[in-house]
PDB file of C-alpha atoms in Angstrom:
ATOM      1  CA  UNK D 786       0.000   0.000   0.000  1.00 53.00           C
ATOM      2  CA  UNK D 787       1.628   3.549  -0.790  1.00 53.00           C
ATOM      3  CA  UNK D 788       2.089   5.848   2.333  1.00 52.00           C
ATOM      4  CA  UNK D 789       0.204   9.295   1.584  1.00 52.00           C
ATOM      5  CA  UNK D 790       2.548  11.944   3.004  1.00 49.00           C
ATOM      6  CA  UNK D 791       1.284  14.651   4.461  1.00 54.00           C
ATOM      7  CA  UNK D 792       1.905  18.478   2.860  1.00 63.00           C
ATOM      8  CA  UNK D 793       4.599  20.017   4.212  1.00 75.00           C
ATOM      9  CA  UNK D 794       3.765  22.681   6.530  1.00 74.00           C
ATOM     10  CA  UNK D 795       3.885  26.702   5.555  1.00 86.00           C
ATOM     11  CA  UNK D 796       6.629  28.335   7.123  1.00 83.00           C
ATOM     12  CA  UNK D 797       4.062  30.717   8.828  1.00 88.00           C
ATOM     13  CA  UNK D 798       1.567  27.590   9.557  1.00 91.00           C
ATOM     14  CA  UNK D 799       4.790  26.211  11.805  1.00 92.00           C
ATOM     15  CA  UNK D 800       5.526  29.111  13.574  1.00 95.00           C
ATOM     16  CA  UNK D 801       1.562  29.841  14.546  1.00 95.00           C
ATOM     17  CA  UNK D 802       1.646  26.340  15.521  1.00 96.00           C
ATOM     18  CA  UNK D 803       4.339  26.807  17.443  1.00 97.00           C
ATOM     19  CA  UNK D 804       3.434  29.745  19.140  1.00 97.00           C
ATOM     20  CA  UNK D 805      -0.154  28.287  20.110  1.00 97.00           C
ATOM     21  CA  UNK D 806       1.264  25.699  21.799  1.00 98.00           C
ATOM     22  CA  UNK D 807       3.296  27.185  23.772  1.00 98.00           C
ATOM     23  CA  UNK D 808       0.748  29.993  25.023  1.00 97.00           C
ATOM     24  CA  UNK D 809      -0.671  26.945  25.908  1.00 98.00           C
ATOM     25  CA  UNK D 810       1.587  25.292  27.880  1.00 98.00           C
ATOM     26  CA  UNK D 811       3.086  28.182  29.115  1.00 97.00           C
ATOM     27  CA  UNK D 812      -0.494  29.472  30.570  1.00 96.00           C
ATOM     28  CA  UNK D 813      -1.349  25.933  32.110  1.00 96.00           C
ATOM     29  CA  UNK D 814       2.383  25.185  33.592  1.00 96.00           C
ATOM     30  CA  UNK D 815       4.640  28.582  33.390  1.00 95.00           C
ATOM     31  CA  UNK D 816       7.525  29.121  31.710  1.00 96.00           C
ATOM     32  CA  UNK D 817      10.140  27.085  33.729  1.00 95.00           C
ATOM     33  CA  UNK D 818       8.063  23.769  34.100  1.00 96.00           C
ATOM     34  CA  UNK D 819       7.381  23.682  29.913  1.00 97.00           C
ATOM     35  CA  UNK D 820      10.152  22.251  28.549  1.00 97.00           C
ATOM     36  CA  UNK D 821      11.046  22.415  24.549  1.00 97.00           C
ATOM     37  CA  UNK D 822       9.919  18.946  23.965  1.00 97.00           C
ATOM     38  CA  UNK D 823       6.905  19.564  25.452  1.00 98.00           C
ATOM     39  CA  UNK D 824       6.847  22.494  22.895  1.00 98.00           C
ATOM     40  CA  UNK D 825       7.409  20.723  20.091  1.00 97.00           C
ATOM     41  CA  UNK D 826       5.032  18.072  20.648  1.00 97.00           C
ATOM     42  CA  UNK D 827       2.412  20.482  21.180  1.00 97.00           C
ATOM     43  CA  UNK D 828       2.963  22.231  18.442  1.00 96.00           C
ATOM     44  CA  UNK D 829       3.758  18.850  16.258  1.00 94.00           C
ATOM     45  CA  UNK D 830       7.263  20.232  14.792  1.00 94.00           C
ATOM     46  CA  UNK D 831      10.762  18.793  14.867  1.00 93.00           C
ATOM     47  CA  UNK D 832      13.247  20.482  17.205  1.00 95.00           C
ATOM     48  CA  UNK D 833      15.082  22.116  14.293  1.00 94.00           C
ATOM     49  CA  UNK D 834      11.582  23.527  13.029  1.00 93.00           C
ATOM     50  CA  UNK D 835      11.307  25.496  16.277  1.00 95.00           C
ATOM     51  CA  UNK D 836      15.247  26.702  16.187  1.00 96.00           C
ATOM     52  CA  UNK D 837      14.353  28.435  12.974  1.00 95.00           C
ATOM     53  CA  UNK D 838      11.326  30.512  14.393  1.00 96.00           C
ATOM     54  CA  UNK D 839      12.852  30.879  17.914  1.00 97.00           C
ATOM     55  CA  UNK D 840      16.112  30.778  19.250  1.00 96.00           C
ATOM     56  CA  UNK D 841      15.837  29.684  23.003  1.00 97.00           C
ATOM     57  CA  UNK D 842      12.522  28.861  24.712  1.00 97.00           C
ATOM     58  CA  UNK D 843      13.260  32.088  26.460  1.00 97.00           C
ATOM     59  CA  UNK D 844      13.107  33.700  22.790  1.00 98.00           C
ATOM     60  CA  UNK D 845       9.476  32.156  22.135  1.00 98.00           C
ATOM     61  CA  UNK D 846       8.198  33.500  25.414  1.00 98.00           C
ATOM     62  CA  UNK D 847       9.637  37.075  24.784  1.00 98.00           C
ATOM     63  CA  UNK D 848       8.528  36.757  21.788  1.00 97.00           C
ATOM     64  CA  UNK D 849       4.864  35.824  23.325  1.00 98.00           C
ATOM     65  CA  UNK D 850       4.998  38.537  26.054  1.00 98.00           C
ATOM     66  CA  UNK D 851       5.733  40.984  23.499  1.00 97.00           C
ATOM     67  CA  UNK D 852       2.453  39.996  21.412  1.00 97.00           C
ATOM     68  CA  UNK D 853       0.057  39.885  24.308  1.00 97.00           C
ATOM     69  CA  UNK D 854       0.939  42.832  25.904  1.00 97.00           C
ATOM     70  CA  UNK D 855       0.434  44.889  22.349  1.00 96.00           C
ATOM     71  CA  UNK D 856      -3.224  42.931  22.498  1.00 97.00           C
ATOM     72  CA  UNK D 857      -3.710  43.445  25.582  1.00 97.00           C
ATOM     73  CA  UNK D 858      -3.070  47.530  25.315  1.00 95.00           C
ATOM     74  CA  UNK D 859      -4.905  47.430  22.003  1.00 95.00           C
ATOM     75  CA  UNK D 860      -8.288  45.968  22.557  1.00 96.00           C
ATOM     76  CA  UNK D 861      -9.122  49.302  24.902  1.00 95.00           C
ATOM     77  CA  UNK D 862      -7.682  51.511  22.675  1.00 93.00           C
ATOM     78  CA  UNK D 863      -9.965  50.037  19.871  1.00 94.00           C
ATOM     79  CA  UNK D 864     -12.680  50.388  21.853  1.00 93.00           C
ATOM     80  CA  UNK D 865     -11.887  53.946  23.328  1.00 91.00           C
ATOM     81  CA  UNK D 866     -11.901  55.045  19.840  1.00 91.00           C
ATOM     82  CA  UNK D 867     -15.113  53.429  18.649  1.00 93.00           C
ATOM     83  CA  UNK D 868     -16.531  55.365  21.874  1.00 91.00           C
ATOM     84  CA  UNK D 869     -15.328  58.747  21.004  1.00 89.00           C
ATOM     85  CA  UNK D 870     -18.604  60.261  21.452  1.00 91.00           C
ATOM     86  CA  UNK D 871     -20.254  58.503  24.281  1.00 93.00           C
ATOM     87  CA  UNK D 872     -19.221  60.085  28.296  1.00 91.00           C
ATOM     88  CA  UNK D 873     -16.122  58.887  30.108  1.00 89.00           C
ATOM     89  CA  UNK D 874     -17.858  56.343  32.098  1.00 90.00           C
ATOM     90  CA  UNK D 875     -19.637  54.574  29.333  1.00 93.00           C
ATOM     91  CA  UNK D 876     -16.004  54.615  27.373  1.00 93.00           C
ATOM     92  CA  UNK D 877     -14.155  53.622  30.407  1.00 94.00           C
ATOM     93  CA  UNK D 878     -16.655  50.653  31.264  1.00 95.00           C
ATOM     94  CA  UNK D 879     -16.124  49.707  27.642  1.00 95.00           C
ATOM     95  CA  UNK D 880     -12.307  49.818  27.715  1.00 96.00           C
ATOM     96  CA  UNK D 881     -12.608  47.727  30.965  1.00 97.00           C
ATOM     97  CA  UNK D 882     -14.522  45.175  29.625  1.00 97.00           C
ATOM     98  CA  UNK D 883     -12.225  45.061  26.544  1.00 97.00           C
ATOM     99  CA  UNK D 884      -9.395  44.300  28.975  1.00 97.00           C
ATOM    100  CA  UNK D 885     -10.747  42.071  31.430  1.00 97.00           C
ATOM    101  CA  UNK D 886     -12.528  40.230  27.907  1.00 97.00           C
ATOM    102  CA  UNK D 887      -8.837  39.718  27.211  1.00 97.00           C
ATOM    103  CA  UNK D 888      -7.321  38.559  30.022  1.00 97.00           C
ATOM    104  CA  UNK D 889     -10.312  35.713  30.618  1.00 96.00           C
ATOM    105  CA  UNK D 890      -9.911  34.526  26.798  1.00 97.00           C
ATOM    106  CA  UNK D 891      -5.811  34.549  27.293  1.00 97.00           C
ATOM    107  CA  UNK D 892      -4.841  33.166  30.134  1.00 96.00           C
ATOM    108  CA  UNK D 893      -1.315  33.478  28.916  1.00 97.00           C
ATOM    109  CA  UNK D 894      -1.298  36.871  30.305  1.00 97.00           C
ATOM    110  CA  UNK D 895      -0.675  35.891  33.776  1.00 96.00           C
ATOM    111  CA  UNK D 896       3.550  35.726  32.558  1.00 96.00           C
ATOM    112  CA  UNK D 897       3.106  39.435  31.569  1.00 96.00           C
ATOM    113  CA  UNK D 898       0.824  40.566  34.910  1.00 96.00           C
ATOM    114  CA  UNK D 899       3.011  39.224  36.783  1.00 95.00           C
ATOM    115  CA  UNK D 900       6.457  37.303  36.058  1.00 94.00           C
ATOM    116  CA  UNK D 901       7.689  34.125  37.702  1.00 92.00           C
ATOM    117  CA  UNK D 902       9.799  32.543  35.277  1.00 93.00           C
ATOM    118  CA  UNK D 903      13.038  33.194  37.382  1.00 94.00           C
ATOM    119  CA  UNK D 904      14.660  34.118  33.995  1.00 96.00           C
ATOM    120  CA  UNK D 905      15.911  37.315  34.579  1.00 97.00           C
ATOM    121  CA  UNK D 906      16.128  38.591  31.404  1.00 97.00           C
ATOM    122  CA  UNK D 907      12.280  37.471  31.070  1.00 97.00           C
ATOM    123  CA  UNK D 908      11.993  39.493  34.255  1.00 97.00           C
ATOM    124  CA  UNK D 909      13.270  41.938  32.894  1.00 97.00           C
ATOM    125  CA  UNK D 910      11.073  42.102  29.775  1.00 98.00           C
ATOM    126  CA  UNK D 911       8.091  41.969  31.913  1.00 97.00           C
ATOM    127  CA  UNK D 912       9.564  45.141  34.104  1.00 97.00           C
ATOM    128  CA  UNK D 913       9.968  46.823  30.732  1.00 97.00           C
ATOM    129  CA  UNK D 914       6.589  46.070  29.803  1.00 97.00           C
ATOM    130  CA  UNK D 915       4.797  47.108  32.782  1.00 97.00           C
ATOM    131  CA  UNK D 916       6.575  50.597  32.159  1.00 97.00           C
ATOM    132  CA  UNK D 917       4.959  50.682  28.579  1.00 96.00           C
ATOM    133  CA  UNK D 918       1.639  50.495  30.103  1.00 96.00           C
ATOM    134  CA  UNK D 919       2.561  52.842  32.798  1.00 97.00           C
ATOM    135  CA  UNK D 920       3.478  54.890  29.893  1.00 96.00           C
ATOM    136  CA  UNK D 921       0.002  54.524  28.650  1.00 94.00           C
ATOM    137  CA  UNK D 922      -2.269  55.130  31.088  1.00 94.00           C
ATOM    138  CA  UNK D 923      -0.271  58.268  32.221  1.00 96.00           C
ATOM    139  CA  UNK D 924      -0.970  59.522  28.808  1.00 94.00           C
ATOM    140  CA  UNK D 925      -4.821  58.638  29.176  1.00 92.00           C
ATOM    141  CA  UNK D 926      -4.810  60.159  32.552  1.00 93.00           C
ATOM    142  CA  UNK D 927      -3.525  63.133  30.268  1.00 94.00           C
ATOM    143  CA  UNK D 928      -6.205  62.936  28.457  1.00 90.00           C
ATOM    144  CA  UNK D 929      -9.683  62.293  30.652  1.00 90.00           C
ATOM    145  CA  UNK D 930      -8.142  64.386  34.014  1.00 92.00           C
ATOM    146  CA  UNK D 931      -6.048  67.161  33.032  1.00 93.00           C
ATOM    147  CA  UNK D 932      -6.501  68.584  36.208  1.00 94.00           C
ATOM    148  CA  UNK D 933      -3.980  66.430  37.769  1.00 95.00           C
ATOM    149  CA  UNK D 934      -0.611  67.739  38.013  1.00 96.00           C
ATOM    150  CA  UNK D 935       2.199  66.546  36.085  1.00 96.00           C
ATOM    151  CA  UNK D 936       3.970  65.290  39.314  1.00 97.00           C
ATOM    152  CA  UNK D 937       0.982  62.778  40.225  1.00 96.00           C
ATOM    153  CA  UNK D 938       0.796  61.371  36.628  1.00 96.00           C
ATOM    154  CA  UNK D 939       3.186  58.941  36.699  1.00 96.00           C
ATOM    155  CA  UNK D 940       2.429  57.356  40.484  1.00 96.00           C
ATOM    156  CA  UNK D 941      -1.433  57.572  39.390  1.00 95.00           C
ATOM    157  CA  UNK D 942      -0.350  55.363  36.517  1.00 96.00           C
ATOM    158  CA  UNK D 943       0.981  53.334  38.621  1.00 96.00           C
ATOM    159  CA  UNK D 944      -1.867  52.794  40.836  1.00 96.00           C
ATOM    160  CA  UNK D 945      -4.291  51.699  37.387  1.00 95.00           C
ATOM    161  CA  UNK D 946      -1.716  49.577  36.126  1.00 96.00           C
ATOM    162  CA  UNK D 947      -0.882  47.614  39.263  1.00 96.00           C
ATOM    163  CA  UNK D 948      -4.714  47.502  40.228  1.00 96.00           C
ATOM    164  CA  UNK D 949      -5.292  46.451  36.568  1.00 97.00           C
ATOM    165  CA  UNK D 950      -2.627  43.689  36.977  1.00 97.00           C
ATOM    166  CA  UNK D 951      -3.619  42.625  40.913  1.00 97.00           C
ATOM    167  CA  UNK D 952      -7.458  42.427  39.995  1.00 97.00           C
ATOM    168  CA  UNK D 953      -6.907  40.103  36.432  1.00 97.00           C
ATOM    169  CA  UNK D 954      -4.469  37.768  38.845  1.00 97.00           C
ATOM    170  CA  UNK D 955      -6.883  37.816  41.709  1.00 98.00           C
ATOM    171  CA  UNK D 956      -9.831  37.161  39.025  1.00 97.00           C
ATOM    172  CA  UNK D 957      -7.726  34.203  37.607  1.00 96.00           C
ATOM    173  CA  UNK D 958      -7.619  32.516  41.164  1.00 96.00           C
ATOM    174  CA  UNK D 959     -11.739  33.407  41.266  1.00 97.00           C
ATOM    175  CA  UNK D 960     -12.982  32.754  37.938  1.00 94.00           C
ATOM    176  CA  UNK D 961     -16.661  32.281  39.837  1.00 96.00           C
ATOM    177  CA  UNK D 962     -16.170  35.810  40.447  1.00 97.00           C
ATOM    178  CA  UNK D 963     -18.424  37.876  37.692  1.00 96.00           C
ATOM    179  CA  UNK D 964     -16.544  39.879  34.905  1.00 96.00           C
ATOM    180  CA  UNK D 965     -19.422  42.598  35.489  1.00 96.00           C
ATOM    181  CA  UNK D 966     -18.812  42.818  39.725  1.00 97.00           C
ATOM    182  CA  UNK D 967     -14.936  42.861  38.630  1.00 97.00           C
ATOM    183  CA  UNK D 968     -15.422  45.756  35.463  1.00 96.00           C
ATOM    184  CA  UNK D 969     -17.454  47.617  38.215  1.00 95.00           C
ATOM    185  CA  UNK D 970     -14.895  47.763  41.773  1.00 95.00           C
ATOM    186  CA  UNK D 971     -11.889  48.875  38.708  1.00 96.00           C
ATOM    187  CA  UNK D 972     -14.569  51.670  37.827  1.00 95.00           C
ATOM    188  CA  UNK D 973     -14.822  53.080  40.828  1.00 93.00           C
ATOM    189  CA  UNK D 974     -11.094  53.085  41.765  1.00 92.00           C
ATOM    190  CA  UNK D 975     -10.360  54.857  38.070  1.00 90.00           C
ATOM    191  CA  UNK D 976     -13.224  57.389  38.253  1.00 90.00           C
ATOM    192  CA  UNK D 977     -12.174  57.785  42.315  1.00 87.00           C
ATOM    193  CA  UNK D 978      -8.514  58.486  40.574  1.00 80.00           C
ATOM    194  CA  UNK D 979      -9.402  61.018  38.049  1.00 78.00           C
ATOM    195  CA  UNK D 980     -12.620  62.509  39.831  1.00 67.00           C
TER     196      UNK D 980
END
């Protein structure tokens, strides 16, 4: 009987396939008990097919961290803008349920809220990250409470990132906990911030 191969695999099919599987495993075991194999067999790949996407496993999860943080900042933003019209606390309920609609459908994100890979250069990444958003919620404070002065900015972006962060972790550990009760106690401490 003649063996039917199977198509070969599109460079960019290998490297979603490889990514997906370890946002997988990376979400259900962290980064230091995943191991490459495990990666590979996820993903269905050959060692070598993963060295030519990604370097190191500490490459893929940079890599990763990178990605979900820029999705993670983007689906408020996308929403902020398709709210341009409506009051701040309609918008800001929207951008909060954008974010807290990303972190339950990615539970990747707990690496990037809050690293414990014991890499430091993935400790690093993660430190660099949470300044980005820092970054970006100062300038949104900018925006929606110009009143504040400039030398509050910075610790008041602080205060939404970190709560941002705290409340998705503590929301992981208490997924009975309702989205909606979760979207409203963030309200209150943003519009308590730039009231």
């Amino acid at each position: 009987m003649p063996r039917i191969s199977q198509p070969r695999l599109s460079a960019p099919e290998r490297r979603r396939r490889i990514e997906e599987a370890a946002t997988a495993l990376f979400a259900e075991r962290g980064y230091a008990a995943t191991t490459i194999d495990d990666i590979v067999t996820g993903a269905g790949v050959t060692k070598p097919m993963l060295y030519r996407h990604f370097e190191s496993k500490q490459a893929l999860v940079m890599s990763l961290l990178e990605r979900h943080r820029d999705e993670l900042a983007a689906a408020p933003l996308d929403v902020l803008l398709a709210t341009e019209q409506a009051p701040f606390p309609e918008r800001l309920d929207a951008m909060l349920d954008a974010w807290f609609g990303y972190v339950e459908a990615h539970p990747f994100v707990r690496l990037l809220l809050h690293d414990s890979s014991g890499d430091p250069d993935v400790a690093a990444l993660v430190r660099e990250l949470h300044d980005r958003q820092r970054a970006a919620d100062v300038a949104l404070l900018r925006e929606f409470a110009p009143h504040i002065p400039t030398g509050e900015l910075e610790p008041l972006g602080e205060v939404i990132r970190s709560s941002l962060a705290g409340l998705a972790l503590w929301w992981m550990d208490h997924p009975d906990t309702n989205r909606a009760d979760v979207i409203a106690g963030m309200r209150r401490v943003v519009l308590g911030l730039t009231g």
